[in-house]
Each structure stands twice: as structure tokens, then as C-alpha cells.
PDB file of C-alpha atoms in Angstrom:
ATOM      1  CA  UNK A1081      95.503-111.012  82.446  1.00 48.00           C
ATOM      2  CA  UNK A1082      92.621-109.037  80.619  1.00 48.00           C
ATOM      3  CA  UNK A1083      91.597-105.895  80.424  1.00 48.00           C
ATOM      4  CA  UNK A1084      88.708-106.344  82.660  1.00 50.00           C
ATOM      5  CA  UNK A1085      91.121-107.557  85.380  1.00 50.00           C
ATOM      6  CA  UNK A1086      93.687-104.773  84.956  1.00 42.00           C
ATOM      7  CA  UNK A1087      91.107-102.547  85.640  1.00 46.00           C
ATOM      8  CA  UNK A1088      90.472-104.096  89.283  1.00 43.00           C
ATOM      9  CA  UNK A1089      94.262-104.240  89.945  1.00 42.00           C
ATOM     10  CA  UNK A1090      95.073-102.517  93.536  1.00 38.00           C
ATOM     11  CA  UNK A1091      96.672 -99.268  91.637  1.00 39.00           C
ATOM     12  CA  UNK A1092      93.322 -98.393  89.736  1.00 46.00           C
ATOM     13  CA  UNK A1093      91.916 -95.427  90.378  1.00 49.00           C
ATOM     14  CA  UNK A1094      89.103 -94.595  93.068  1.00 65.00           C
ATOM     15  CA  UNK A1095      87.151 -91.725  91.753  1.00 82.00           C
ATOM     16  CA  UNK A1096      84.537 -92.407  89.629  1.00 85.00           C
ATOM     17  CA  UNK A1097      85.908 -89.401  87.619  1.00 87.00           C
ATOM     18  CA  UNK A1098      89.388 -91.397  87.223  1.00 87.00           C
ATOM     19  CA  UNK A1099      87.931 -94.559  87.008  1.00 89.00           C
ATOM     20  CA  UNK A1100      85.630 -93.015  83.769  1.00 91.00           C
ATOM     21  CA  UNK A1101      89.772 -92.003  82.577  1.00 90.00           C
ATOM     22  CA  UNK A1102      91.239 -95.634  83.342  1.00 87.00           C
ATOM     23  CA  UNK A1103      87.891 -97.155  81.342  1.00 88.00           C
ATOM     24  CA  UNK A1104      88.513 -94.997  78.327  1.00 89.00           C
ATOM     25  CA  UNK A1105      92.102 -95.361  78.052  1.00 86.00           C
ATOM     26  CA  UNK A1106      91.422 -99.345  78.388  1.00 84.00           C
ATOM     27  CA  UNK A1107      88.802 -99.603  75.539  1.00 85.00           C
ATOM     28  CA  UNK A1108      88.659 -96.883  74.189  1.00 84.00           C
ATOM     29  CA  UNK A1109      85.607 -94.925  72.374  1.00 87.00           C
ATOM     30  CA  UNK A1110      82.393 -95.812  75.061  1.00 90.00           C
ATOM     31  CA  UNK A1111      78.878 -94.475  75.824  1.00 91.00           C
ATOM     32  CA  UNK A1112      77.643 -93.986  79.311  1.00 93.00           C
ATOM     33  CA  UNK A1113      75.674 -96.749  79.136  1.00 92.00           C
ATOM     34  CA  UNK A1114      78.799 -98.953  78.551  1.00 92.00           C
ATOM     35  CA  UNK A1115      80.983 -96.828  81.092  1.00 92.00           C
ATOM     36  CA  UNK A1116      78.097 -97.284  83.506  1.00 90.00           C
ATOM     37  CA  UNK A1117      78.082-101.065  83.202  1.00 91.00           C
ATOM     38  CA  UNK A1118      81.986-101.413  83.547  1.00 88.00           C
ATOM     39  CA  UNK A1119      81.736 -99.419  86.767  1.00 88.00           C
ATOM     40  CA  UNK A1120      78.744-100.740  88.125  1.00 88.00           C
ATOM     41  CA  UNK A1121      76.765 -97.591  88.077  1.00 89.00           C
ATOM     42  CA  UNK A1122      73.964 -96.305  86.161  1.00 91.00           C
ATOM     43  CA  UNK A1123      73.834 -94.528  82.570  1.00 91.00           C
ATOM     44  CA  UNK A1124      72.954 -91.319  83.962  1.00 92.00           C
ATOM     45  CA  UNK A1125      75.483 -91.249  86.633  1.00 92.00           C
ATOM     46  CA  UNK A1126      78.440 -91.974  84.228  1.00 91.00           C
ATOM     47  CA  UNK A1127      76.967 -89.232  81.520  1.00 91.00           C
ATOM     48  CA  UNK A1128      77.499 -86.869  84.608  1.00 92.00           C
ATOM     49  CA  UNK A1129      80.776 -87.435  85.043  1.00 91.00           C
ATOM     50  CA  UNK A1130      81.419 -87.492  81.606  1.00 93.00           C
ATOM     51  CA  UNK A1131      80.069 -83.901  81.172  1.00 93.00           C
ATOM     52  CA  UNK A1132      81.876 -82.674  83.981  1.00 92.00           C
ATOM     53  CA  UNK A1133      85.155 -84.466  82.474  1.00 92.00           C
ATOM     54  CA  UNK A1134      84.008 -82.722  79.575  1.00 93.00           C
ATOM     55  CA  UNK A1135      83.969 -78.815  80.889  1.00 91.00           C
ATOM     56  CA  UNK A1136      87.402 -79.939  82.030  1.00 90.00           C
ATOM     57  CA  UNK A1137      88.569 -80.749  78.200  1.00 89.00           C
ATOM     58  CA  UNK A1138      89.340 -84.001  79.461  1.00 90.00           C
ATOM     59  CA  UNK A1139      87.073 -86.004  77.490  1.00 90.00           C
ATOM     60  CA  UNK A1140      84.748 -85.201  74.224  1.00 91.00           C
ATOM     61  CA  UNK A1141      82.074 -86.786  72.896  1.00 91.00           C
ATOM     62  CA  UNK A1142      81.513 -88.168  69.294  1.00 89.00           C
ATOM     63  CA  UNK A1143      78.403 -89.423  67.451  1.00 85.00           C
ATOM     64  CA  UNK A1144      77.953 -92.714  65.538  1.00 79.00           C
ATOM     65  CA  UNK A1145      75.359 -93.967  63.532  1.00 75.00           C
ATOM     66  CA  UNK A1146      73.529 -96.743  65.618  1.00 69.00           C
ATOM     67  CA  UNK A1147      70.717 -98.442  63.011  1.00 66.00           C
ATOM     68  CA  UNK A1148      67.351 -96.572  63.050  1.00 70.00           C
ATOM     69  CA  UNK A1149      66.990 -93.630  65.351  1.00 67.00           C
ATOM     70  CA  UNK A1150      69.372 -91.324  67.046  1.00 75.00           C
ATOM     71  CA  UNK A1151      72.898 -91.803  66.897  1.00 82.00           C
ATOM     72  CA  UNK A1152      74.757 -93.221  69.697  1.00 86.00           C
ATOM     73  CA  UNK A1153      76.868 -90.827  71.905  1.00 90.00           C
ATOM     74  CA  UNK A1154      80.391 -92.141  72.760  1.00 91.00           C
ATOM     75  CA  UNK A1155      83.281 -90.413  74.357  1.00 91.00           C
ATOM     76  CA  UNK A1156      87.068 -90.853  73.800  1.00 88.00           C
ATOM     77  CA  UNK A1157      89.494 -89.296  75.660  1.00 86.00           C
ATOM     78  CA  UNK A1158      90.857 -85.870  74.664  1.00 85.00           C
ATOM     79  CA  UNK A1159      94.690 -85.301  74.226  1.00 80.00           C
ATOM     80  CA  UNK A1160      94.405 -83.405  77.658  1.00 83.00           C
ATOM     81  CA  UNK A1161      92.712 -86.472  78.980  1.00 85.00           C
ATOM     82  CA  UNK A1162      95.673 -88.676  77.554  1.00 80.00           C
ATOM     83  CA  UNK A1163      97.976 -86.597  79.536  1.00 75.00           C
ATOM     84  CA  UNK A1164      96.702 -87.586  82.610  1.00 79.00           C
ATOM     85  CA  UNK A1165      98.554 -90.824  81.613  1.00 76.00           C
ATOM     86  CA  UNK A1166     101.960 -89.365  81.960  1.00 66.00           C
ATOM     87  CA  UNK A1167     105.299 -90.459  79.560  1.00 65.00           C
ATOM     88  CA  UNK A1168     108.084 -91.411  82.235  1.00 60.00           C
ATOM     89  CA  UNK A1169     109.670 -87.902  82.259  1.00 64.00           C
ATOM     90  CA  UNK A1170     109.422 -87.101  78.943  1.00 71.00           C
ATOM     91  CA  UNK A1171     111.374 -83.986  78.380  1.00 71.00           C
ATOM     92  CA  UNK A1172     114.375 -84.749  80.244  1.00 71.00           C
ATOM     93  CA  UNK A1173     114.847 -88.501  78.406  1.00 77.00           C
ATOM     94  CA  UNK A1174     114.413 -87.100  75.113  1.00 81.00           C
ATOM     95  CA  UNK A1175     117.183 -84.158  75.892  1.00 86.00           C
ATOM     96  CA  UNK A1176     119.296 -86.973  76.911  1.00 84.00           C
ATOM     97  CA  UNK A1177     119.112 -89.253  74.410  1.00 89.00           C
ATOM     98  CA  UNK A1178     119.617 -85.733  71.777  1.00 88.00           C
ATOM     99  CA  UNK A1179     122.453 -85.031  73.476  1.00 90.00           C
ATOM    100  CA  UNK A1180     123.853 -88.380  72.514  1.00 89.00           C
ATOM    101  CA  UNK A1181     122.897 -88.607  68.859  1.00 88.00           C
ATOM    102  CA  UNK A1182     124.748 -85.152  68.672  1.00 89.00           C
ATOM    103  CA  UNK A1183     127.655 -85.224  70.806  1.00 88.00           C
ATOM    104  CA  UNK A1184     128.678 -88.873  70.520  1.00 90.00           C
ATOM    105  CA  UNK A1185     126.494 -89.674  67.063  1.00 89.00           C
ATOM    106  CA  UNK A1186     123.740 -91.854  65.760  1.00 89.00           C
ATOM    107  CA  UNK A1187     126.084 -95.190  66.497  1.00 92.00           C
ATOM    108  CA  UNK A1188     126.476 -94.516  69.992  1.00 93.00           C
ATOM    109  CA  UNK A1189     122.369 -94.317  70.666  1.00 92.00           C
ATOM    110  CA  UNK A1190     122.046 -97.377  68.636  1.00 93.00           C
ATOM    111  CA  UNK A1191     124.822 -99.232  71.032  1.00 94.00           C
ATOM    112  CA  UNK A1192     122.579 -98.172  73.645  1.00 93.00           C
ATOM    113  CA  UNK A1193     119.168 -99.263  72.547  1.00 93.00           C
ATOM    114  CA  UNK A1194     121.286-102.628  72.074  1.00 95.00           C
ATOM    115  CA  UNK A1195     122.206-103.182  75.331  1.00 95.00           C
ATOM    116  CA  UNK A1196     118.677-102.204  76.682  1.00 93.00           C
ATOM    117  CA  UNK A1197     117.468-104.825  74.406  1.00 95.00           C
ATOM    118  CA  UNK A1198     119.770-107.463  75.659  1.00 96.00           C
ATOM    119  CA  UNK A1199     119.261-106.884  79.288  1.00 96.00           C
ATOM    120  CA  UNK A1200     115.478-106.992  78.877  1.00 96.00           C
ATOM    121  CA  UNK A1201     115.524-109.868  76.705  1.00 97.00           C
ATOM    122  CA  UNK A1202     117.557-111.844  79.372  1.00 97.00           C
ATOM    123  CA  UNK A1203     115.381-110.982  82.428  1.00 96.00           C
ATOM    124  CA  UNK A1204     111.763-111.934  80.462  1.00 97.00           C
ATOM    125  CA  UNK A1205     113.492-115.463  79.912  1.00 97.00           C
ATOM    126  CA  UNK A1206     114.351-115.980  83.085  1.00 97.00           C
ATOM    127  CA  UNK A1207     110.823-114.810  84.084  1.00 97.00           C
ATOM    128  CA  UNK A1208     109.298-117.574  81.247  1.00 97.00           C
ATOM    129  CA  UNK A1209     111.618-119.808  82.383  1.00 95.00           C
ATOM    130  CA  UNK A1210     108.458-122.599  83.609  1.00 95.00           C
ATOM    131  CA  UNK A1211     106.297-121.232  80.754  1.00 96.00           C
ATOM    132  CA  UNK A1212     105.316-123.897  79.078  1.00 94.00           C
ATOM    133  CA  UNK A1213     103.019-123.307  75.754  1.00 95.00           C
ATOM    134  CA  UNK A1214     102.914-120.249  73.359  1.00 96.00           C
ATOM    135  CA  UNK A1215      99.786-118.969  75.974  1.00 96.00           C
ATOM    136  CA  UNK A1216     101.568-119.146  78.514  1.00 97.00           C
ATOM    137  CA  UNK A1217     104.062-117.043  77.367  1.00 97.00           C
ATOM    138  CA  UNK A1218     101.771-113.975  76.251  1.00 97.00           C
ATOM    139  CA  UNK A1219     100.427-114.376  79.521  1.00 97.00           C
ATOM    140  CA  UNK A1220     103.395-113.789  81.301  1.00 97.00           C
ATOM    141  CA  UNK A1221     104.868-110.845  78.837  1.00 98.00           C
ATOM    142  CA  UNK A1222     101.727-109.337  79.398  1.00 97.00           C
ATOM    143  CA  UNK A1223     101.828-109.706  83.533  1.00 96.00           C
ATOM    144  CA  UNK A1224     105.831-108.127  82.326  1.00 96.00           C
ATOM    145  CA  UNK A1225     104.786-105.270  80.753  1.00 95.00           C
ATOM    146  CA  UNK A1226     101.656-104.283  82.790  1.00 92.00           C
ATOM    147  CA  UNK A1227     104.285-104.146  85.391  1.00 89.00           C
ATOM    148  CA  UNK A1228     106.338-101.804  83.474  1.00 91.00           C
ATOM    149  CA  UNK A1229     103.678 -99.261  82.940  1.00 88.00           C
ATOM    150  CA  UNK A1230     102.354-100.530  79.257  1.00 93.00           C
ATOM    151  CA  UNK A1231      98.809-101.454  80.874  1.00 92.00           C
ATOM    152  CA  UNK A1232      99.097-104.553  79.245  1.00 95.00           C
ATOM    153  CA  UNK A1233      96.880-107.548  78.433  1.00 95.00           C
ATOM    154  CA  UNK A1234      97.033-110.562  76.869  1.00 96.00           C
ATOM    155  CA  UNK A1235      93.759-111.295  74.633  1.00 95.00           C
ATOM    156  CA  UNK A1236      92.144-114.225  71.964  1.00 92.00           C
ATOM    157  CA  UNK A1237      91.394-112.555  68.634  1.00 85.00           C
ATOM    158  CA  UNK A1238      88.124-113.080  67.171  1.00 82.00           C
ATOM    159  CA  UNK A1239      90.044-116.344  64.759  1.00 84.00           C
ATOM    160  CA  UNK A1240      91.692-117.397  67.783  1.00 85.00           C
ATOM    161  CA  UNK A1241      95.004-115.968  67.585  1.00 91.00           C
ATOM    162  CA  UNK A1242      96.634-114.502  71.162  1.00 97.00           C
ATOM    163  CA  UNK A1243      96.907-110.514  71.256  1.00 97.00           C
ATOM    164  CA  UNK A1244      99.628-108.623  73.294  1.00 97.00           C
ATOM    165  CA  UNK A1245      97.870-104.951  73.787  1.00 96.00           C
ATOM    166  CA  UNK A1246      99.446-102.057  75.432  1.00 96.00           C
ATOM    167  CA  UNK A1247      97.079 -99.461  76.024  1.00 93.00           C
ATOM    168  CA  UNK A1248      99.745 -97.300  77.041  1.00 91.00           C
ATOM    169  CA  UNK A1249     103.425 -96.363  76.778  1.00 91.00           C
ATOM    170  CA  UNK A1250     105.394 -94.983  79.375  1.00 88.00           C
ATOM    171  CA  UNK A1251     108.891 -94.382  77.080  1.00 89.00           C
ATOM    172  CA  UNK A1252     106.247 -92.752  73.992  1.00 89.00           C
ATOM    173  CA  UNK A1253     108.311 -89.337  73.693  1.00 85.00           C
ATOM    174  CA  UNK A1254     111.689 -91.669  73.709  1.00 88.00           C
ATOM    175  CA  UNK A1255     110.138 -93.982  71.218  1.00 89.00           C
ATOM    176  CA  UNK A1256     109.053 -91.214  68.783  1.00 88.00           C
ATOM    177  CA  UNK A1257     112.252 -89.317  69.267  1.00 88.00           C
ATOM    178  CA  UNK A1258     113.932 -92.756  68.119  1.00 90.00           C
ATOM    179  CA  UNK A1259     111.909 -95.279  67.196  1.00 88.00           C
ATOM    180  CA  UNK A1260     114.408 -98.039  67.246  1.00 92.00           C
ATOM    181  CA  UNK A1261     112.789 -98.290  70.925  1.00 93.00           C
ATOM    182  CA  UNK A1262     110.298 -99.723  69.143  1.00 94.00           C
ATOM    183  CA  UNK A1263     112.162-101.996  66.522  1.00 95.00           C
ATOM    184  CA  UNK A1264     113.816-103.380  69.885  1.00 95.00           C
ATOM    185  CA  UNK A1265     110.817-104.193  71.644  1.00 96.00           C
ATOM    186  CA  UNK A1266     109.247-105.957  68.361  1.00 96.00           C
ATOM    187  CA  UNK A1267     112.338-108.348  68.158  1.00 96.00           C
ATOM    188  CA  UNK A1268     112.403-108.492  72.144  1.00 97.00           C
ATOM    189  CA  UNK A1269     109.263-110.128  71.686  1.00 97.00           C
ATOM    190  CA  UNK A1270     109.659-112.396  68.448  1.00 96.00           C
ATOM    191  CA  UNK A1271     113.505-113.775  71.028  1.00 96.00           C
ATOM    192  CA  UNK A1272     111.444-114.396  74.012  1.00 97.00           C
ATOM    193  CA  UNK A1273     107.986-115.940  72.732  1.00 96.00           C
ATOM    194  CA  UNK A1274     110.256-118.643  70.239  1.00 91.00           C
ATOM    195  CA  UNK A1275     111.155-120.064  67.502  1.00 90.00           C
ATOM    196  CA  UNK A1276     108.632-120.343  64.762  1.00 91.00           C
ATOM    197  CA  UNK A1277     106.444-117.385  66.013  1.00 95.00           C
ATOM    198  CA  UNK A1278     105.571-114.617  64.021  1.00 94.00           C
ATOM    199  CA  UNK A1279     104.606-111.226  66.121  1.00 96.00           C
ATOM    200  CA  UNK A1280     102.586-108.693  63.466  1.00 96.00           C
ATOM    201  CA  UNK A1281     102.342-105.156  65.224  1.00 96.00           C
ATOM    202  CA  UNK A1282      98.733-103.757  64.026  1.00 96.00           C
ATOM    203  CA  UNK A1283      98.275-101.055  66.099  1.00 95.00           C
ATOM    204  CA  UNK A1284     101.090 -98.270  67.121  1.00 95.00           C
ATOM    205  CA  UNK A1285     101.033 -95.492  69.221  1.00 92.00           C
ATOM    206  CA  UNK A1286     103.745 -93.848  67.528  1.00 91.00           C
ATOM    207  CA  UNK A1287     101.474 -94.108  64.574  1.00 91.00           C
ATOM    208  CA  UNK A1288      98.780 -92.578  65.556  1.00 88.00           C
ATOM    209  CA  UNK A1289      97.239 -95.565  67.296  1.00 90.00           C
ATOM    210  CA  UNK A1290      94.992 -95.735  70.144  1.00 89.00           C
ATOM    211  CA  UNK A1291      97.346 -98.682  71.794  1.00 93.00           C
ATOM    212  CA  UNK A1292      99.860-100.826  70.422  1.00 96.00           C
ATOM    213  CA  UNK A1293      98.438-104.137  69.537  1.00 97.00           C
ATOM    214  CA  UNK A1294     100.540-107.628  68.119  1.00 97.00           C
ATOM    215  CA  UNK A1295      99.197-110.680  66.902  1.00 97.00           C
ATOM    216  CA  UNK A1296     101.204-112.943  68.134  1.00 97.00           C
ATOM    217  CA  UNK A1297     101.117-116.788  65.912  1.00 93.00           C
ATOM    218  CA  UNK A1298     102.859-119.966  65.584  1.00 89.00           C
ATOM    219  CA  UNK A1299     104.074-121.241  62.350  1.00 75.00           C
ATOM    220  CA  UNK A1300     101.431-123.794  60.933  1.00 63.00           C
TER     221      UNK A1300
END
């Protein structure tokens, strides 16, 4: 699944205002011309929005140099705009999992994160179960996490080599509280996609990141 097709997925947004939101958390950085051609709209009618997203601090603009003349506009969301992507109840998981690190210690979270590990490693594999080549198997660990809230797509990289990008995370405040979420979900991945594959993370949320993005190759 792309990211063109997970934006024409029943749950996306119907506004042209939300759908402007969905676009820019999807690709990030865009000008209305772009935006306008991903909704099927016109230049002008997306810079609209985008200026009334604006007044609302939901979006800003940014400009890049674009060869001889003016430089190109582009807009990004706004850290008010990424909070209109929500972290799955953010305050009261990371009081939970503090209360465990301090009442029962660091070994007790870690035995946790473990067995959340192990029981998502085991239900992927039976979901890859018929999967047959490396492809196939992004595919359907992207169709699994896009169903988990990641907005997820599998992608080619420009040499050829398959892409696992999560454009969101719904467990970010858990994962930057402890980010052996994240060292789980890396070696979730590496289990699950085989022997011989290599998964490089090159973009991370936690980090900073727009998305998290992992190249995902086989051993030549």
C-alpha cells in the first residue's frame, strides 16, 4: 500500500481543511500547487485553505530557493497541526509505565516491553504466514501497521530497495519516555521479515524526524 492509496482509505478525512492536514502529515513540506494536485483542486483554492489553516497556527509556511526567480512557498505542518494527530492517550500511558520503572524498577518495564514484543511478533507471522517473497512481506507489515495507527506504507527507494514508512506514531510519548519501544519494534521487524535481512532505521520520530523510515534489504 502507498501513500497515495492511504490517503483514499475510507477513514481519510472529508474537509478539504483536514484533507490539506492528512496531505502534509503524508509527505510532508508541499506548495499549494502540489496540495492542489493531490486533492484534485486548484492552486488557489488549496493556498486558501492553507492561509486559513495558517491564522489557526495549524500550518506555516517556509520559503525555498526554486532556480531563477521567486522562491517557492511550501507549508509544513506546525506542532499544533501535528497535534491534530493525537498519541494514543499520552499522559495516562506514560504515568503508567513511570509508575512501574519506580515502584517495581527498570527490570520490570523491560519484562514488559518483552512480552509486548513476543505477542506482536507471533501475530505478524501468523498474518505473513502465505507471504511469499521479501515484497510481500513489507507489504503486509505495512497493511499491519497502517492498521495500528502508524499510517504506514510500503515504498521502492530510488536504488530499488523496499521502504517501511510510518508517518505517524500512535505510542510516540511511550516511546520517548522509554525508547526500548522502539528497540522492540526494530528487532520485531528484522524476526518477522527473515533471515538474512538487514532493516536500517533512517528516519525517527523520536529523533526529531518527520516519520520513521527503514530500509529494509536482503543479504547479497
Amino acid at each position: 500500500m502507498s501513500s497515495d492509496d492511504l490517503e483514499k482509505q475510507d477513514w481519510s478525512p472529508r474537509s478539504a481543511a483536514e484533507r490539506i492536514l492528512m496531505a502534509l502529515k503524508m509527505h510532508g513540506a508541499l506548495t499549494s500547487a502540489e496540495l492542489g494536485a493531490r486533492l484534485g483542486t486548484t492552486g488557489e483554492a488549496a493556498r486558501q485553505q492553507l492561509v486559513k489553516l495558517a491564522e489557526d497556527g495549524l500550518v506555516a509556511d517556509e520559503r525555498k530557493p526554486a532556480g531563477r526567480g521567486r522562491p517557492a512557498v511550501h507549508w509544513h505542518l506546525t506542532e499544533k497541526g501535528q497535534a491534530r494527530f493525537p498519541d494514543t492517550h499520552a499522559a495516562l500511558t506514560v504515568d503508567i509505565l513511570r509508575s512501574i520503572s519506580g515502584v517495581l524498577g527498570e527490570d520490570a518495564l523491560d519484562r514488559i516491553i518483552h512480552a509486548r514484543e513476543a505477542t506482536t511478533q507471533a501475530l505478524y507471522e501468523e498474518a505473513m504466514a502465505d507471504c511469499v517473497t521479501l515484497g510481500d512481506r513489507v507489504g503486509k507489515l505495512a497493511e499491519l501497521r497502517n492498521a495500528e495507527g502508524y499510517m504506514a506504507a510500503a515504498e521502492t527507494g530510488e536504488d530499488g530497495e523496499l521502504r517501511l514508512v510510518e508517518n505517524h506514531c500512535p505510542i510516540c510519548a511511550a516511546a520517548t519516555f522509554c525508547q526500548g519501544f522502539c528497540r522492540a519494534e526494530k528487532a520485531v521487524f528484522e524476526n518477522v521479515l527473515g533471515d538474512g535481512v538487514s532493516v536500517e532505521r533512517v528516519e525517527h520520530i523520536v529523533g526529531g524526524g518527520r516519520r520513521c523510515t527503514y530500509v529494509i534489504r536482503e543479504a547479497g
